XYZ file of C-alpha atoms in Angstrom:
198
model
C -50.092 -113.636 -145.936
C -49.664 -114.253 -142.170
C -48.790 -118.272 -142.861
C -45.997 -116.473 -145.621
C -44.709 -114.704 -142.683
C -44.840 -117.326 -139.895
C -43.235 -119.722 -142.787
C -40.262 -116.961 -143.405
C -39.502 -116.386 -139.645
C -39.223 -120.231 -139.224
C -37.059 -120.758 -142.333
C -34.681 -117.578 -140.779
C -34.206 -119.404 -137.463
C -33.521 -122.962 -138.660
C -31.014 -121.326 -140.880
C -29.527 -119.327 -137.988
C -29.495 -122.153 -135.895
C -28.143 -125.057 -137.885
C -25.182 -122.625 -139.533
C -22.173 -123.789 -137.528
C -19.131 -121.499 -137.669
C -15.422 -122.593 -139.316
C -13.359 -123.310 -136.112
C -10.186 -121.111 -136.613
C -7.929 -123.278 -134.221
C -5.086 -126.004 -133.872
C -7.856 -128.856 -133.616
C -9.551 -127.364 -137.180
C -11.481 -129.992 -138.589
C -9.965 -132.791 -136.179
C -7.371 -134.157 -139.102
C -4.626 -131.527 -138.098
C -1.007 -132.511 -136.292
C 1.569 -131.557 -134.265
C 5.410 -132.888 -134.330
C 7.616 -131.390 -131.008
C 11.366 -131.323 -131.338
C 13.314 -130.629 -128.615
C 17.053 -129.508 -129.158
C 19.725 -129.229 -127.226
C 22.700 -126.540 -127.783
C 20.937 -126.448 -131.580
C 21.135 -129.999 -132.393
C 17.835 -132.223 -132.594
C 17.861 -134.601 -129.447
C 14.866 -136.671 -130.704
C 10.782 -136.174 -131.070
C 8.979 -135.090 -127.499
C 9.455 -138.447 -125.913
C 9.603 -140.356 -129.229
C 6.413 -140.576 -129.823
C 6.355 -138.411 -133.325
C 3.817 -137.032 -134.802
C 0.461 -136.563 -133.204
C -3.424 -135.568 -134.366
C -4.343 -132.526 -132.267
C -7.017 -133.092 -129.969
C -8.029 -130.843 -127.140
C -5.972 -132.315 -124.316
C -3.479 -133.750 -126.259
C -0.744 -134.401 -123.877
C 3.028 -135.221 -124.281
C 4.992 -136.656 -121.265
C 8.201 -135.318 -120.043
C 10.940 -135.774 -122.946
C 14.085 -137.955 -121.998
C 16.105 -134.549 -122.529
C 13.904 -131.578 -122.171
C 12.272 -132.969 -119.070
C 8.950 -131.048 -120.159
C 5.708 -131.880 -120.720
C 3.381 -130.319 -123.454
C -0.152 -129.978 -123.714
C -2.632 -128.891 -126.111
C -6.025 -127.155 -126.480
C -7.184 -125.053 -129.556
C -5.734 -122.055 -128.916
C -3.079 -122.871 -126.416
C 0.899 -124.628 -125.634
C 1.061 -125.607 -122.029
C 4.981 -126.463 -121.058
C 5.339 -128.153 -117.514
C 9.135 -127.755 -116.145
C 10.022 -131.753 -114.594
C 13.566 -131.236 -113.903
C 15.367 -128.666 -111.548
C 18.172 -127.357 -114.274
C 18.463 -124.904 -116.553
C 17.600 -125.333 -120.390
C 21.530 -125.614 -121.588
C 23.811 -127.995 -122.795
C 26.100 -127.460 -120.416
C 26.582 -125.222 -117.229
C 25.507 -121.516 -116.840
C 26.055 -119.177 -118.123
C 25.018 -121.086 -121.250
C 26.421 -120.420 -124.333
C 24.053 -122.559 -126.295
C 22.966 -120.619 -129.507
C 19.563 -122.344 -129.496
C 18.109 -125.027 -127.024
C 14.007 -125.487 -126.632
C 11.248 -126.177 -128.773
C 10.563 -126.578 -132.643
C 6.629 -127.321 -132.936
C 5.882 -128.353 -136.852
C 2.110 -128.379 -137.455
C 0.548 -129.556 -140.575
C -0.542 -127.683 -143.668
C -4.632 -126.890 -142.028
C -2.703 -125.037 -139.278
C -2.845 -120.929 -139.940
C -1.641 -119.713 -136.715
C -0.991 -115.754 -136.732
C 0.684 -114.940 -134.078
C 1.813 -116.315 -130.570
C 2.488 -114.730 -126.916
C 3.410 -115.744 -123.751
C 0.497 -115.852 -121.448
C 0.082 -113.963 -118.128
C -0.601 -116.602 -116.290
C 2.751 -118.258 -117.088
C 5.315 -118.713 -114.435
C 7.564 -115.751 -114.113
C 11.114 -117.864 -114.190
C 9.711 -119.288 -116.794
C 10.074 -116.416 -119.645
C 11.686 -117.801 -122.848
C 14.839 -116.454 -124.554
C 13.176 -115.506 -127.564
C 9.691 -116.655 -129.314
C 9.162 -116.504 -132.675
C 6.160 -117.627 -135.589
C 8.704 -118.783 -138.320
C 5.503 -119.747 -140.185
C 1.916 -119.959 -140.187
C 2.452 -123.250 -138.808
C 5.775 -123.720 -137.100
C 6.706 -122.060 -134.118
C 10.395 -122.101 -132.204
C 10.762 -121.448 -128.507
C 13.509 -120.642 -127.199
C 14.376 -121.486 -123.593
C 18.239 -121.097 -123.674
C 19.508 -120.775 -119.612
C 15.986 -120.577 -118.529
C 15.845 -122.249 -114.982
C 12.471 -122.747 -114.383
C 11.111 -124.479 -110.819
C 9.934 -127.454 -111.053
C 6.100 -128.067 -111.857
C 5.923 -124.196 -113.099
C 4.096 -123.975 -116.278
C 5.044 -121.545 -119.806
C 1.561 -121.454 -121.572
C 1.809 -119.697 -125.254
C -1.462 -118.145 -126.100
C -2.441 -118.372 -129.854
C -4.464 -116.457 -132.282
C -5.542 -117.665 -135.781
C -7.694 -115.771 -138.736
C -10.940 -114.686 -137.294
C -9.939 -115.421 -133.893
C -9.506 -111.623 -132.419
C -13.262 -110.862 -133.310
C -16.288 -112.472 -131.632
C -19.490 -113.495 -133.893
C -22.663 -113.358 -132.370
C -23.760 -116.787 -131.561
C -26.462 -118.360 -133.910
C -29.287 -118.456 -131.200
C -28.788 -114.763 -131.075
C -28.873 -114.026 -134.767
C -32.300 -115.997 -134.834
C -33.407 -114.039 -131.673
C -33.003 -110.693 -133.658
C -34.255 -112.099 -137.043
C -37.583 -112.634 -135.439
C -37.746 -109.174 -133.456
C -37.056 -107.539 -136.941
C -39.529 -109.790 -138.372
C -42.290 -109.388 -135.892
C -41.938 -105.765 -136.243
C -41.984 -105.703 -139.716
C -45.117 -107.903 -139.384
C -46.451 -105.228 -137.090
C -46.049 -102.238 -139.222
C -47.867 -104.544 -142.224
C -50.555 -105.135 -139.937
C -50.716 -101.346 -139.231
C -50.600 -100.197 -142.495
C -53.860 -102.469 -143.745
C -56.053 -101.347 -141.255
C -59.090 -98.732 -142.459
C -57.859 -95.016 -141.668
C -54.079 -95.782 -140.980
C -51.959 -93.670 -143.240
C -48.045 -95.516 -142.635
């Protein structure tokens, strides 16, 4: 009976351990992609820097674009925009009276994002016009007559299915699966001994 036990507790804890959770994120499984357009008074100016489409990968990096001036980088869960040039996001002079310049990010299909914000820790001249999820994977930014300092950062925190909730890590599922286990074992043991009534 005991080896039944000892066999059951180790079966629980390989299981706990080697179960690996989905990763609800812009990486995903590693196959997913990002494509940056930049415009400028609402008309395309060309691909961040030309250089297309991209597979995410955490610190995926895109150097300053020959019109926005801004680099991007990527983790799983966060847009990091670095201001290069000292002028303000607009075709022309300010005020602008550009119905749309800044950011179009296209992701592909494995992307489910849920909703984006502008982090704290963002640069406060650095606020965009208006920020909105079109689509679980496409996101346009905004930055019309923004006039950001140069080197000061916009990051856009986002969230994805799953993402607001923690899960208890596998080592501690296995942790509790052999306290409950042990003490189940315990009151067993208990209960077989002469003159115990449980």
């Amino acid at each position: 009976m005991r080896l039944g036990i000892c066999f059951g507790i180790m079966c629980l804890g390989l299981a706990a351990v080697a179960s690996t959770p989905a990763k609800a994120d812009l990486i995903g499984s590693g196959t997913n992609t990002v494509d940056p357009s930049f415009y400028l008074g609402a008309d395309v100016t060309a691909d961040q820097e030309n250089e297309g489409t991209q597979t995410l990968v955490s610190g995926l990096h895109y150097g300053p674009g020959a019109q926005s001036e801004t680099s991007l980088d990527f983790t799983g869960t966060q847009i990091t925009l670095t201001n290069d040039l000292a002028q303000p996001y607009c075709s022309g002079t300010l005020p602008c009276t550009d119905s749309f310049t800044g950011f179009d990010f296209v992701f592909s299909s494995g992307v489910d994002i849920t909703s984006v914000s502008v982090d704290v820790a963002s640069a406060a001249d650095f606020s965009p016009t208006a920020l909105t999820l079109v689509s679980p994977n496409e996101i346009l930014l905004n930055l019309t007559g923004v006039n950001a300092a140069v080197g000061d950062q916009l990051k856009l925190d986002l969230t994805f299915p799953g993402s607001t909730t923690s899960a208890p890590e596998p080592l501690s599922l296995a942790l509790f699966g052999t306290g409950l286990a042990g003490l189940l074992a315990l009151r067993h043991r208990r209960s077989t001994l002469p003159g115990s009534n449980a």
